[in-house]
Structures are given as structure tokens and as C-alpha cells.
Amino acid sequence: KQWYQRRVRGLKTKFLFRLPRCFCYKMLINSIFFINQSGDIFLEKHWRTVVSRSVCDHFFDAQTKATTPEDVPPIITANKNYLINIYREKIYLVAVTQMEVQPLFVIEFMHRVMDTFTEYFDECTETAIKDNIIVVYQLLEEMLDNGFPLATELNILTELIKPPTILNKAVSMVTGKEGVSSVLPGSQLSNVPWRRQGVKYANNEAYFDCVEDVDVIIDANGNVVSAEIHGNINCNVHLSGMPDLSMSFINPRLLDDVSFHPCVRLKRWESEKVLSFIPPDGNFVLMSYHISSQNQVAIPVYVRAMINFNDGQIGKVDITVGPKQTLGKTVDNVIISVPLPKEVTGCSMTTSVGTYTFDPTSKQLKWDIGKIQPLKIPTMRGTCTIATGASCKAAHPTIHVDFKISQLAVSGLKVNRLDMFNENYKPFKGVKYITKAGNFQVRT
């Protein structure tokens, strides 16, 4: 009875505000299936009607045809159903809908589900989901009601459903209670539903991480085919009361394609290019942005590669990596991955820096460089053995590069200042910049 009253009260008090109105009326999910890499459905949740598992056969067919897990088409038509899927943490989430919907809304909702699981269980893996199966079903029941989005804000969900700590599990076992609150969260009736009421901390702090992923494709001649930057401002805010923050940038004109957390006041950004917001409590993504103009994308590393298989049973590999446009910052966690042809049976390499490994099953040659020292440029040279009678002269492997640069935003974005209003205390504040490799490819 209490559960039903909470449902009705929630709907009457605009429980659907957390996602856009078009999201609520144009997104209807019938079922969600959780599938691991082996193709096993280890969890399923249905709303409205039960959808047979056989509908996933169309997804399995597409998965078999894909060369990598990320290459599975995000939208698959299956008779009268539409299958919309995402791939994260070695798990596929497949949503089944029986009507035409906005696919990006469904994809965003499934990412929100995975983010919520990560916050609750510290990780979103198959093991973590199975170990907390009761909480998982409770969360899915609250986040989606009869196929429509209901409660998607983490602060409200944590008030409704207690995270599975050791203490909460012990109390649940002793009392037999499910750990679901029978009282509607106070923030549900607030104008800022993303923030809990009555928040108090002994140490008030707000930290912001500007993380940028660089997507680059470089052809065999060293020319840049495409270059993009995808950035996020990740926040970790623990402030008492109801603080009102404003963040300004030195060069906000760089940001021409942005999306914001619902807490951001859009009108002030459009008029002054200032982020004004009342922050949620805890971790959240304040803003995402995309820079696609190649003249504004500085490529922080260079890769010179020569890979050929023209000498019969022997292939030659020569790769050099070095820093470029890093403003003196150290390039760390550098890993070079080369998918070799299936005819290759072994590799013999010599590296000036780091170590290499070759997986004979996946035919992956991986060079773990680590940190690049400016005075010692990493190189890897050697040969590949080709199976007898085989030939791979036409093979041109694409090199994948991974790296991380601390205290550098490759786009040039910088925070000018961060001010707090509506509270009298002085919080600890900090901004950190990180540049990482996204889809960084070098063709040979």
C-alpha cells in the first residue's frame, strides 16, 4: 500500500521531470536484456508484457557478424520489435521496444542505468550485478515505470533505495526489510530535485576534472585524415547547504558543441558563456563538449611506422613514438597495439623502451612503453614469422595508440575562476586537466 501511494504521489508531483518531456512521451521500453560476451542472457527485466528471449536471436546474428564488440549495430530491426543496444564493461544492454522511439533517448537511458550501477556497486560487471541482484531489480523498477522513465537522478535513487553496504545488508537480513524507503524523498518536491536537502559536511570541497579524449586517424603518409576532441567536466562536489556555483572560462568560444547537466542555467550560458548551477551532491558530469575543427586539435604524440610483409615468410616492423605539442607535459601510460594478419605465427622484436608481447591467438602485438622520456625516444624493430605457404603482402595493419597526459587540456580550454554564492563558508576547490587517447589510429 505504501509503495502504491508513493507511486501515485510521485506521478502527481512531476516525477518525470528529470528527463526531457519528449523523452517521457516518446520513449517506451518493453524489456531490457543483459548479455555477456559469451552470448548468455544473465539478467532480464520486463515491463508491460513479457518479451521472449528469442527476440535476441537477431542481436546474436549481428554480434556474430561484427569484428569487434563495438561494431555491433546500435539499432537492429526484428520483425515487429526494435533492438537498441549499448556495450559497456564487457556487457551488452539490449532494450526491446515495439514502437518507433527516439533511439538516442533509449541509449542515454541505458547509459544512465550503467552509471547508476557503477555508483551503487563501485563497478558495473556481471559479477557485481549478480551479487546485488535484488538491488538491481529495485533500481530498474524505480528508474522505469510501465516502460517510461521515472526516477533517474542518483540523489533521489539513493534516498529511495539504500546502497548495498555491509551494514545495510545485515539490517536487511535481521529485519527482513527490503531497504526501499516508504517515504517520498524530500528533494522530489524541490525545484532542484538533483540535490538532496539538508546536506552537511565537516570538510566542504569541490573538485573538477577536465578530461579530453582525442580521436585521430592518420594515413600512411602521415597526413591527418580526421581529428576530434570529446571532453567532459567531471565533478566531485561535497558542499553543505544549497550552494550556488558559477564557473567561467578563459576561452569559452572554443566550445561550440556542448551539452549540460540539467542543473546548468542555459540562458546564462547563452548570454554570458558562464556556467551557473546548483550542483548535485557527489559525482556527476557537469558538461560535455565536442571540438571537430582540425585546426584547433593539437595532436600530442607522433607515430612513425613501417610494417610490410613483402619478403616471403618474414615481415618487418619498425615503429617510433615521440611527444608532440605537449607543452612540456609528460606523456604517460603509452601502449601501442598492432593487430597482425592471421597468417603471422610469431614475433621477434627489440625495444629501446618498455616491453612487448604477442598473443598467438588474437594475433595482437602489444608494446607497453609507459612513460616517454624526452631524451630517449621509444623505438621497436623486429620481424614477424609467417606460416609456411601463406602470404599477406596485401596486409596493412592499423596501429592503435593509447596514452595519458596529466595537467594538459589539448584543446586549450582553461577554467578562469569558480565562485560560490548563497553560503558563507570557504570550500576547498581544485581543477585538474587530463588528455587521453580515444580512437587514435595510425594507418600503415
PDB file of C-alpha atoms in Angstrom, residues 105-375:
ATOM      1  CA  PHE A 105      16.931   8.725 -25.683  1.00  0.00           C
ATOM      2  CA  VAL A 106      16.947   4.966 -25.128  1.00  0.00           C
ATOM      3  CA  ILE A 107      20.736   4.821 -25.456  1.00  0.00           C
ATOM      4  CA  GLU A 108      21.142   7.674 -22.969  1.00  0.00           C
ATOM      5  CA  PHE A 109      18.791   5.938 -20.536  1.00  0.00           C
ATOM      6  CA  MET A 110      20.768   2.685 -20.700  1.00  0.00           C
ATOM      7  CA  HIS A 111      23.995   4.581 -20.068  1.00  0.00           C
ATOM      8  CA  ARG A 112      22.269   6.177 -17.072  1.00  0.00           C
ATOM      9  CA  VAL A 113      21.423   2.688 -15.812  1.00  0.00           C
ATOM     10  CA  MET A 114      25.051   1.590 -16.103  1.00  0.00           C
ATOM     11  CA  ASP A 115      26.259   4.766 -14.392  1.00  0.00           C
ATOM     12  CA  THR A 116      23.822   4.164 -11.531  1.00  0.00           C
ATOM     13  CA  PHE A 117      25.032   0.588 -11.086  1.00  0.00           C
ATOM     14  CA  THR A 118      28.626   1.845 -11.019  1.00  0.00           C
ATOM     15  CA  GLU A 119      27.803   4.340  -8.266  1.00  0.00           C
ATOM     16  CA  TYR A 120      25.943   1.708  -6.224  1.00  0.00           C
ATOM     17  CA  PHE A 121      28.342  -1.232  -6.628  1.00  0.00           C
ATOM     18  CA  ASP A 122      31.659   0.600  -7.378  1.00  0.00           C
ATOM     19  CA  GLU A 123      31.802  -1.344 -10.642  1.00  0.00           C
ATOM     20  CA  CYS A 124      29.330  -2.481 -13.261  1.00  0.00           C
ATOM     21  CA  THR A 125      30.418  -6.010 -14.081  1.00  0.00           C
ATOM     22  CA  GLU A 126      28.485  -9.233 -14.493  1.00  0.00           C
ATOM     23  CA  THR A 127      29.700 -10.429 -11.089  1.00  0.00           C
ATOM     24  CA  ALA A 128      28.682  -7.215  -9.327  1.00  0.00           C
ATOM     25  CA  ILE A 129      25.214  -7.317 -10.893  1.00  0.00           C
ATOM     26  CA  LYS A 130      24.657 -10.947  -9.906  1.00  0.00           C
ATOM     27  CA  ASP A 131      25.886 -10.338  -6.358  1.00  0.00           C
ATOM     28  CA  ASN A 132      23.403  -7.480  -5.916  1.00  0.00           C
ATOM     29  CA  ILE A 133      20.525  -8.859  -7.945  1.00  0.00           C
ATOM     30  CA  ILE A 134      17.812  -7.664  -5.546  1.00  0.00           C
ATOM     31  CA  VAL A 135      19.051  -4.068  -5.567  1.00  0.00           C
ATOM     32  CA  VAL A 136      19.387  -4.213  -9.367  1.00  0.00           C
ATOM     33  CA  TYR A 137      15.723  -5.142  -9.796  1.00  0.00           C
ATOM     34  CA  GLN A 138      14.680  -2.466  -7.298  1.00  0.00           C
ATOM     35  CA  LEU A 139      16.625   0.170  -9.207  1.00  0.00           C
ATOM     36  CA  LEU A 140      15.201  -0.881 -12.564  1.00  0.00           C
ATOM     37  CA  GLU A 141      11.700  -0.791 -11.094  1.00  0.00           C
ATOM     38  CA  GLU A 142      12.211   2.778  -9.876  1.00  0.00           C
ATOM     39  CA  MET A 143      14.021   4.049 -12.958  1.00  0.00           C
ATOM     40  CA  LEU A 144      11.413   2.796 -15.404  1.00  0.00           C
ATOM     41  CA  ASP A 145       7.698   2.626 -14.709  1.00  0.00           C
ATOM     42  CA  ASN A 146       5.499   0.735 -17.167  1.00  0.00           C
ATOM     43  CA  GLY A 147       8.117   1.354 -19.844  1.00  0.00           C
ATOM     44  CA  PHE A 148       8.504   5.100 -19.228  1.00  0.00           C
ATOM     45  CA  PRO A 149      11.389   6.809 -17.363  1.00  0.00           C
ATOM     46  CA  LEU A 150      10.575   7.613 -13.765  1.00  0.00           C
ATOM     47  CA  ALA A 151      13.410   8.356 -11.306  1.00  0.00           C
ATOM     48  CA  THR A 152      16.827   8.708 -12.929  1.00  0.00           C
ATOM     49  CA  GLU A 153      18.653  11.115 -10.599  1.00  0.00           C
ATOM     50  CA  LEU A 154      21.183   9.376  -8.376  1.00  0.00           C
ATOM     51  CA  ASN A 155      20.421  11.517  -5.316  1.00  0.00           C
ATOM     52  CA  ILE A 156      16.762  10.537  -5.387  1.00  0.00           C
ATOM     53  CA  LEU A 157      17.530   6.870  -6.036  1.00  0.00           C
ATOM     54  CA  THR A 158      19.914   6.675  -3.060  1.00  0.00           C
ATOM     55  CA  GLU A 159      17.169   8.073  -0.834  1.00  0.00           C
ATOM     56  CA  LEU A 160      14.647   5.580  -2.218  1.00  0.00           C
ATOM     57  CA  ILE A 161      16.936   2.532  -2.276  1.00  0.00           C
ATOM     58  CA  LYS A 162      19.836   2.240   0.152  1.00  0.00           C
ATOM     59  CA  PRO A 163      23.188   1.269  -1.395  1.00  0.00           C
ATOM     60  CA  PRO A 164      24.197  -2.327  -0.559  1.00  0.00           C
ATOM     61  CA  THR A 165      26.712  -1.672   2.223  1.00  0.00           C
ATOM     62  CA  ILE A 166      27.636  -4.387   4.706  1.00  0.00           C
ATOM     63  CA  LEU A 167      25.582  -2.653   7.405  1.00  0.00           C
ATOM     64  CA  ASN A 168      22.507  -2.330   5.185  1.00  0.00           C
ATOM     65  CA  LYS A 169      22.757  -6.000   4.191  1.00  0.00           C
ATOM     66  CA  ALA A 170      23.000  -7.052   7.841  1.00  0.00           C
ATOM     67  CA  VAL A 171      19.982  -4.930   8.805  1.00  0.00           C
ATOM     68  CA  SER A 172      18.001  -6.354   5.885  1.00  0.00           C
ATOM     69  CA  MET A 173      18.799  -9.926   6.917  1.00  0.00           C
ATOM     70  CA  VAL A 174      17.812  -9.300  10.555  1.00  0.00           C
ATOM     71  CA  THR A 175      14.671  -7.254   9.973  1.00  0.00           C
ATOM     72  CA  GLY A 176      13.575  -8.806   6.674  1.00  0.00           C
ATOM     73  CA  LYS A 177      13.031  -5.362   5.134  1.00  0.00           C
ATOM     74  CA  GLU A 178      13.964  -4.785   1.503  1.00  0.00           C
ATOM     75  CA  GLY A 179      15.780  -1.484   2.058  1.00  0.00           C
ATOM     76  CA  VAL A 180      13.311   0.531  -0.007  1.00  0.00           C
ATOM     77  CA  SER A 181      12.160   3.761   1.610  1.00  0.00           C
ATOM     78  CA  SER A 182       8.430   4.160   2.192  1.00  0.00           C
ATOM     79  CA  VAL A 183       8.758   7.951   2.304  1.00  0.00           C
ATOM     80  CA  LEU A 184       8.953  10.133  -0.791  1.00  0.00           C
ATOM     81  CA  PRO A 185      12.393  11.856  -0.940  1.00  0.00           C
ATOM     82  CA  GLY A 186      12.306  15.480   0.137  1.00  0.00           C
ATOM     83  CA  SER A 187      14.183  16.607  -2.944  1.00  0.00           C
ATOM     84  CA  GLN A 188      11.391  15.148  -5.073  1.00  0.00           C
ATOM     85  CA  LEU A 189       9.206  18.164  -4.286  1.00  0.00           C
ATOM     86  CA  SER A 190      12.044  20.666  -4.647  1.00  0.00           C
ATOM     87  CA  ASN A 191      12.875  22.954  -7.547  1.00  0.00           C
ATOM     88  CA  VAL A 192      16.340  21.359  -7.574  1.00  0.00           C
ATOM     89  CA  PRO A 193      15.462  17.661  -7.485  1.00  0.00           C
ATOM     90  CA  TRP A 194      19.015  16.601  -8.363  1.00  0.00           C
ATOM     91  CA  ARG A 195      20.252  17.725  -4.916  1.00  0.00           C
ATOM     92  CA  ARG A 196      19.465  16.233  -1.521  1.00  0.00           C
ATOM     93  CA  GLN A 197      18.149  18.525   1.188  1.00  0.00           C
ATOM     94  CA  GLY A 198      19.909  19.112   4.476  1.00  0.00           C
ATOM     95  CA  VAL A 199      23.389  18.185   3.253  1.00  0.00           C
ATOM     96  CA  LYS A 200      26.134  18.841   5.814  1.00  0.00           C
ATOM     97  CA  TYR A 201      29.876  18.177   5.641  1.00  0.00           C
ATOM     98  CA  ALA A 202      32.726  18.840   8.041  1.00  0.00           C
ATOM     99  CA  ASN A 203      35.032  19.457   5.056  1.00  0.00           C
ATOM    100  CA  ASN A 204      33.492  21.291   2.134  1.00  0.00           C
ATOM    101  CA  GLU A 205      35.221  20.654  -1.179  1.00  0.00           C
ATOM    102  CA  ALA A 206      34.576  20.852  -4.903  1.00  0.00           C
ATOM    103  CA  TYR A 207      36.896  19.258  -7.451  1.00  0.00           C
ATOM    104  CA  PHE A 208      36.581  19.412 -11.226  1.00  0.00           C
ATOM    105  CA  ASP A 209      38.351  17.188 -13.775  1.00  0.00           C
ATOM    106  CA  CYS A 210      38.510  18.360 -17.370  1.00  0.00           C
ATOM    107  CA  VAL A 211      39.034  15.110 -19.297  1.00  0.00           C
ATOM    108  CA  GLU A 212      39.558  15.184 -23.059  1.00  0.00           C
ATOM    109  CA  ASP A 213      39.670  12.196 -25.413  1.00  0.00           C
ATOM    110  CA  VAL A 214      41.497  12.722 -28.702  1.00  0.00           C
ATOM    111  CA  ASP A 215      40.161  10.815 -31.718  1.00  0.00           C
ATOM    112  CA  VAL A 216      42.624  10.880 -34.622  1.00  0.00           C
ATOM    113  CA  ILE A 217      43.090   8.996 -37.873  1.00  0.00           C
ATOM    114  CA  ILE A 218      46.465   9.402 -39.607  1.00  0.00           C
ATOM    115  CA  ASP A 219      47.107   7.888 -43.035  1.00  0.00           C
ATOM    116  CA  ALA A 220      50.227   6.033 -44.185  1.00  0.00           C
ATOM    117  CA  ASN A 221      51.822   9.260 -45.416  1.00  0.00           C
ATOM    118  CA  GLY A 222      51.482  10.979 -42.037  1.00  0.00           C
ATOM    119  CA  ASN A 223      48.593  13.210 -43.068  1.00  0.00           C
ATOM    120  CA  VAL A 224      45.725  13.779 -40.629  1.00  0.00           C
ATOM    121  CA  VAL A 225      42.515  12.339 -42.061  1.00  0.00           C
ATOM    122  CA  SER A 226      40.321  13.369 -39.131  1.00  0.00           C
ATOM    123  CA  ALA A 227      40.864  14.821 -35.668  1.00  0.00           C
ATOM    124  CA  GLU A 228      38.272  15.411 -32.958  1.00  0.00           C
ATOM    125  CA  ILE A 229      38.173  16.099 -29.239  1.00  0.00           C
ATOM    126  CA  HIS A 230      35.464  14.791 -26.909  1.00  0.00           C
ATOM    127  CA  GLY A 231      35.642  16.394 -23.494  1.00  0.00           C
ATOM    128  CA  ASN A 232      33.853  16.101 -20.164  1.00  0.00           C
ATOM    129  CA  ILE A 233      33.988  18.171 -16.998  1.00  0.00           C
ATOM    130  CA  ASN A 234      33.606  15.584 -14.226  1.00  0.00           C
ATOM    131  CA  CYS A 235      32.741  16.924 -10.800  1.00  0.00           C
ATOM    132  CA  ASN A 236      33.129  15.633  -7.272  1.00  0.00           C
ATOM    133  CA  VAL A 237      31.240  18.067  -5.052  1.00  0.00           C
ATOM    134  CA  HIS A 238      30.705  17.740  -1.306  1.00  0.00           C
ATOM    135  CA  LEU A 239      29.271  21.063  -0.122  1.00  0.00           C
ATOM    136  CA  SER A 240      26.934  21.792   2.755  1.00  0.00           C
ATOM    137  CA  GLY A 241      23.601  23.518   2.343  1.00  0.00           C
ATOM    138  CA  MET A 242      22.405  24.796  -1.020  1.00  0.00           C
ATOM    139  CA  PRO A 243      25.440  26.412  -2.712  1.00  0.00           C
ATOM    140  CA  ASP A 244      25.123  28.287  -5.988  1.00  0.00           C
ATOM    141  CA  LEU A 245      28.258  27.993  -8.143  1.00  0.00           C
ATOM    142  CA  SER A 246      29.415  29.844 -11.224  1.00  0.00           C
ATOM    143  CA  MET A 247      32.333  28.768 -13.428  1.00  0.00           C
ATOM    144  CA  SER A 248      33.905  30.938 -16.104  1.00  0.00           C
ATOM    145  CA  PHE A 249      36.483  30.059 -18.760  1.00  0.00           C
ATOM    146  CA  ILE A 250      39.386  31.984 -20.253  1.00  0.00           C
ATOM    147  CA  ASN A 251      38.450  30.909 -23.791  1.00  0.00           C
ATOM    148  CA  PRO A 252      34.809  29.749 -23.838  1.00  0.00           C
ATOM    149  CA  ARG A 253      34.482  30.389 -27.590  1.00  0.00           C
ATOM    150  CA  LEU A 254      36.266  27.077 -28.179  1.00  0.00           C
ATOM    151  CA  LEU A 255      33.109  25.311 -27.027  1.00  0.00           C
ATOM    152  CA  ASP A 256      30.678  25.337 -29.912  1.00  0.00           C
ATOM    153  CA  ASP A 257      29.036  21.933 -29.420  1.00  0.00           C
ATOM    154  CA  VAL A 258      28.093  21.394 -25.777  1.00  0.00           C
ATOM    155  CA  SER A 259      25.606  19.541 -23.605  1.00  0.00           C
ATOM    156  CA  PHE A 260      24.928  20.176 -19.939  1.00  0.00           C
ATOM    157  CA  HIS A 261      23.693  18.559 -16.771  1.00  0.00           C
ATOM    158  CA  PRO A 262      20.102  19.673 -16.000  1.00  0.00           C
ATOM    159  CA  CYS A 263      21.415  21.802 -13.118  1.00  0.00           C
ATOM    160  CA  VAL A 264      23.074  24.306 -15.508  1.00  0.00           C
ATOM    161  CA  ARG A 265      21.161  27.511 -16.252  1.00  0.00           C
ATOM    162  CA  LEU A 266      21.135  27.508 -20.030  1.00  0.00           C
ATOM    163  CA  LYS A 267      20.134  31.147 -20.539  1.00  0.00           C
ATOM    164  CA  ARG A 268      23.138  32.481 -18.669  1.00  0.00           C
ATOM    165  CA  TRP A 269      25.476  30.300 -20.696  1.00  0.00           C
ATOM    166  CA  GLU A 270      23.966  31.542 -23.941  1.00  0.00           C
ATOM    167  CA  SER A 271      24.264  35.195 -22.909  1.00  0.00           C
ATOM    168  CA  GLU A 272      27.500  35.284 -20.850  1.00  0.00           C
ATOM    169  CA  LYS A 273      29.245  31.918 -21.524  1.00  0.00           C
ATOM    170  CA  VAL A 274      29.263  31.290 -17.762  1.00  0.00           C
ATOM    171  CA  LEU A 275      28.212  28.014 -16.130  1.00  0.00           C
ATOM    172  CA  SER A 276      25.806  28.862 -13.308  1.00  0.00           C
ATOM    173  CA  PHE A 277      24.379  25.941 -11.339  1.00  0.00           C
ATOM    174  CA  ILE A 278      23.340  24.433  -8.026  1.00  0.00           C
ATOM    175  CA  PRO A 279      25.398  21.229  -8.041  1.00  0.00           C
ATOM    176  CA  PRO A 280      24.177  17.739  -7.209  1.00  0.00           C
ATOM    177  CA  ASP A 281      25.783  16.110  -4.216  1.00  0.00           C
ATOM    178  CA  GLY A 282      28.612  13.753  -5.142  1.00  0.00           C
ATOM    179  CA  ASN A 283      29.910  12.762  -8.577  1.00  0.00           C
ATOM    180  CA  PHE A 284      28.319  13.993 -11.797  1.00  0.00           C
ATOM    181  CA  VAL A 285      29.208  15.202 -15.305  1.00  0.00           C
ATOM    182  CA  LEU A 286      28.684  18.950 -15.470  1.00  0.00           C
ATOM    183  CA  MET A 287      29.283  19.436 -19.188  1.00  0.00           C
ATOM    184  CA  SER A 288      30.270  17.519 -22.305  1.00  0.00           C
ATOM    185  CA  TYR A 289      31.698  19.155 -25.401  1.00  0.00           C
ATOM    186  CA  HIS A 290      32.965  18.265 -28.851  1.00  0.00           C
ATOM    187  CA  ILE A 291      35.569  20.039 -30.977  1.00  0.00           C
ATOM    188  CA  SER A 292      35.838  18.816 -34.555  1.00  0.00           C
ATOM    189  CA  SER A 293      37.746  21.654 -36.255  1.00  0.00           C
ATOM    190  CA  GLN A 294      41.093  20.098 -37.208  1.00  0.00           C
ATOM    191  CA  ASN A 295      42.972  23.397 -36.967  1.00  0.00           C
ATOM    192  CA  GLN A 296      42.042  23.527 -33.250  1.00  0.00           C
ATOM    193  CA  VAL A 297      43.041  19.917 -32.469  1.00  0.00           C
ATOM    194  CA  ALA A 298      46.683  19.590 -31.446  1.00  0.00           C
ATOM    195  CA  ILE A 299      47.946  16.008 -31.786  1.00  0.00           C
ATOM    196  CA  PRO A 300      50.098  15.359 -28.686  1.00  0.00           C
ATOM    197  CA  VAL A 301      52.125  12.378 -29.967  1.00  0.00           C
ATOM    198  CA  TYR A 302      53.544  11.243 -33.304  1.00  0.00           C
ATOM    199  CA  VAL A 303      53.932   7.682 -34.574  1.00  0.00           C
ATOM    200  CA  ARG A 304      56.167   6.711 -37.462  1.00  0.00           C
ATOM    201  CA  ALA A 305      55.541   3.153 -38.573  1.00  0.00           C
ATOM    202  CA  MET A 306      56.733   0.854 -41.332  1.00  0.00           C
ATOM    203  CA  ILE A 307      55.134  -2.591 -41.497  1.00  0.00           C
ATOM    204  CA  ASN A 308      55.429  -4.769 -44.589  1.00  0.00           C
ATOM    205  CA  PHE A 309      55.182  -8.453 -45.474  1.00  0.00           C
ATOM    206  CA  ASN A 310      56.867  -8.404 -48.866  1.00  0.00           C
ATOM    207  CA  ASP A 311      59.746 -10.780 -48.072  1.00  0.00           C
ATOM    208  CA  GLY A 312      58.062 -14.163 -48.270  1.00  0.00           C
ATOM    209  CA  GLN A 313      57.920 -15.789 -44.854  1.00  0.00           C
ATOM    210  CA  ILE A 314      59.251 -12.765 -42.939  1.00  0.00           C
ATOM    211  CA  GLY A 315      57.522  -9.478 -42.116  1.00  0.00           C
ATOM    212  CA  LYS A 316      59.347  -6.376 -40.933  1.00  0.00           C
ATOM    213  CA  VAL A 317      58.168  -3.971 -38.214  1.00  0.00           C
ATOM    214  CA  ASP A 318      59.693  -0.573 -37.386  1.00  0.00           C
ATOM    215  CA  ILE A 319      57.759   1.804 -35.079  1.00  0.00           C
ATOM    216  CA  THR A 320      58.896   5.050 -33.442  1.00  0.00           C
ATOM    217  CA  VAL A 321      56.832   7.068 -30.970  1.00  0.00           C
ATOM    218  CA  GLY A 322      57.508  10.530 -29.560  1.00  0.00           C
ATOM    219  CA  PRO A 323      55.884  13.560 -27.905  1.00  0.00           C
ATOM    220  CA  LYS A 324      54.480  16.409 -29.971  1.00  0.00           C
ATOM    221  CA  GLN A 325      52.681  19.598 -28.868  1.00  0.00           C
ATOM    222  CA  THR A 326      52.516  18.591 -25.199  1.00  0.00           C
ATOM    223  CA  LEU A 327      53.669  21.971 -23.787  1.00  0.00           C
ATOM    224  CA  GLY A 328      56.371  20.203 -21.830  1.00  0.00           C
ATOM    225  CA  LYS A 329      53.984  17.762 -20.117  1.00  0.00           C
ATOM    226  CA  THR A 330      54.946  14.101 -19.762  1.00  0.00           C
ATOM    227  CA  VAL A 331      53.187  11.512 -21.918  1.00  0.00           C
ATOM    228  CA  ASP A 332      52.394   8.503 -19.736  1.00  0.00           C
ATOM    229  CA  ASN A 333      50.688   5.103 -19.993  1.00  0.00           C
ATOM    230  CA  VAL A 334      51.652   4.767 -23.664  1.00  0.00           C
ATOM    231  CA  ILE A 335      50.592   1.468 -25.260  1.00  0.00           C
ATOM    232  CA  ILE A 336      50.907   0.592 -28.958  1.00  0.00           C
ATOM    233  CA  SER A 337      48.633  -2.196 -30.258  1.00  0.00           C
ATOM    234  CA  VAL A 338      49.062  -3.738 -33.689  1.00  0.00           C
ATOM    235  CA  PRO A 339      46.531  -6.327 -34.963  1.00  0.00           C
ATOM    236  CA  LEU A 340      48.646  -8.545 -37.219  1.00  0.00           C
ATOM    237  CA  PRO A 341      47.321 -10.796 -40.012  1.00  0.00           C
ATOM    238  CA  LYS A 342      46.104 -14.266 -39.031  1.00  0.00           C
ATOM    239  CA  GLU A 343      48.960 -15.820 -41.050  1.00  0.00           C
ATOM    240  CA  VAL A 344      51.533 -14.490 -38.543  1.00  0.00           C
ATOM    241  CA  THR A 345      52.751 -17.214 -36.168  1.00  0.00           C
ATOM    242  CA  GLY A 346      55.327 -15.335 -34.076  1.00  0.00           C
ATOM    243  CA  CYS A 347      57.242 -12.107 -33.492  1.00  0.00           C
ATOM    244  CA  SER A 348      60.789 -11.236 -32.506  1.00  0.00           C
ATOM    245  CA  MET A 349      61.185  -7.572 -31.502  1.00  0.00           C
ATOM    246  CA  THR A 350      63.792  -5.311 -29.953  1.00  0.00           C
ATOM    247  CA  THR A 351      62.578  -2.280 -27.986  1.00  0.00           C
ATOM    248  CA  SER A 352      64.574   0.684 -26.718  1.00  0.00           C
ATOM    249  CA  VAL A 353      61.920   1.426 -24.081  1.00  0.00           C
ATOM    250  CA  GLY A 354      59.285  -0.812 -22.491  1.00  0.00           C
ATOM    251  CA  THR A 355      58.315  -4.396 -23.254  1.00  0.00           C
ATOM    252  CA  TYR A 356      56.332  -6.146 -25.951  1.00  0.00           C
ATOM    253  CA  THR A 357      54.011  -9.160 -26.002  1.00  0.00           C
ATOM    254  CA  PHE A 358      52.472 -11.165 -28.833  1.00  0.00           C
ATOM    255  CA  ASP A 359      49.252 -13.124 -28.412  1.00  0.00           C
ATOM    256  CA  PRO A 360      49.270 -16.041 -30.899  1.00  0.00           C
ATOM    257  CA  THR A 361      45.517 -16.493 -30.510  1.00  0.00           C
ATOM    258  CA  SER A 362      44.299 -12.953 -31.196  1.00  0.00           C
ATOM    259  CA  LYS A 363      47.425 -12.057 -33.266  1.00  0.00           C
ATOM    260  CA  GLN A 364      47.842  -8.883 -31.239  1.00  0.00           C
ATOM    261  CA  LEU A 365      51.277  -7.315 -30.925  1.00  0.00           C
ATOM    262  CA  LYS A 366      51.266  -5.012 -27.882  1.00  0.00           C
ATOM    263  CA  TRP A 367      54.101  -2.662 -26.936  1.00  0.00           C
ATOM    264  CA  ASP A 368      53.843  -1.252 -23.404  1.00  0.00           C
ATOM    265  CA  ILE A 369      56.054   1.852 -23.358  1.00  0.00           C
ATOM    266  CA  GLY A 370      54.878   3.508 -20.161  1.00  0.00           C
ATOM    267  CA  LYS A 371      56.314   6.999 -19.793  1.00  0.00           C
ATOM    268  CA  ILE A 372      58.067   8.730 -22.707  1.00  0.00           C
ATOM    269  CA  GLN A 373      61.307  10.396 -21.680  1.00  0.00           C
ATOM    270  CA  PRO A 374      62.140  13.409 -23.904  1.00  0.00           C
ATOM    271  CA  LEU A 375      65.811  12.363 -24.228  1.00  0.00           C
TER     272      LEU A 375
END
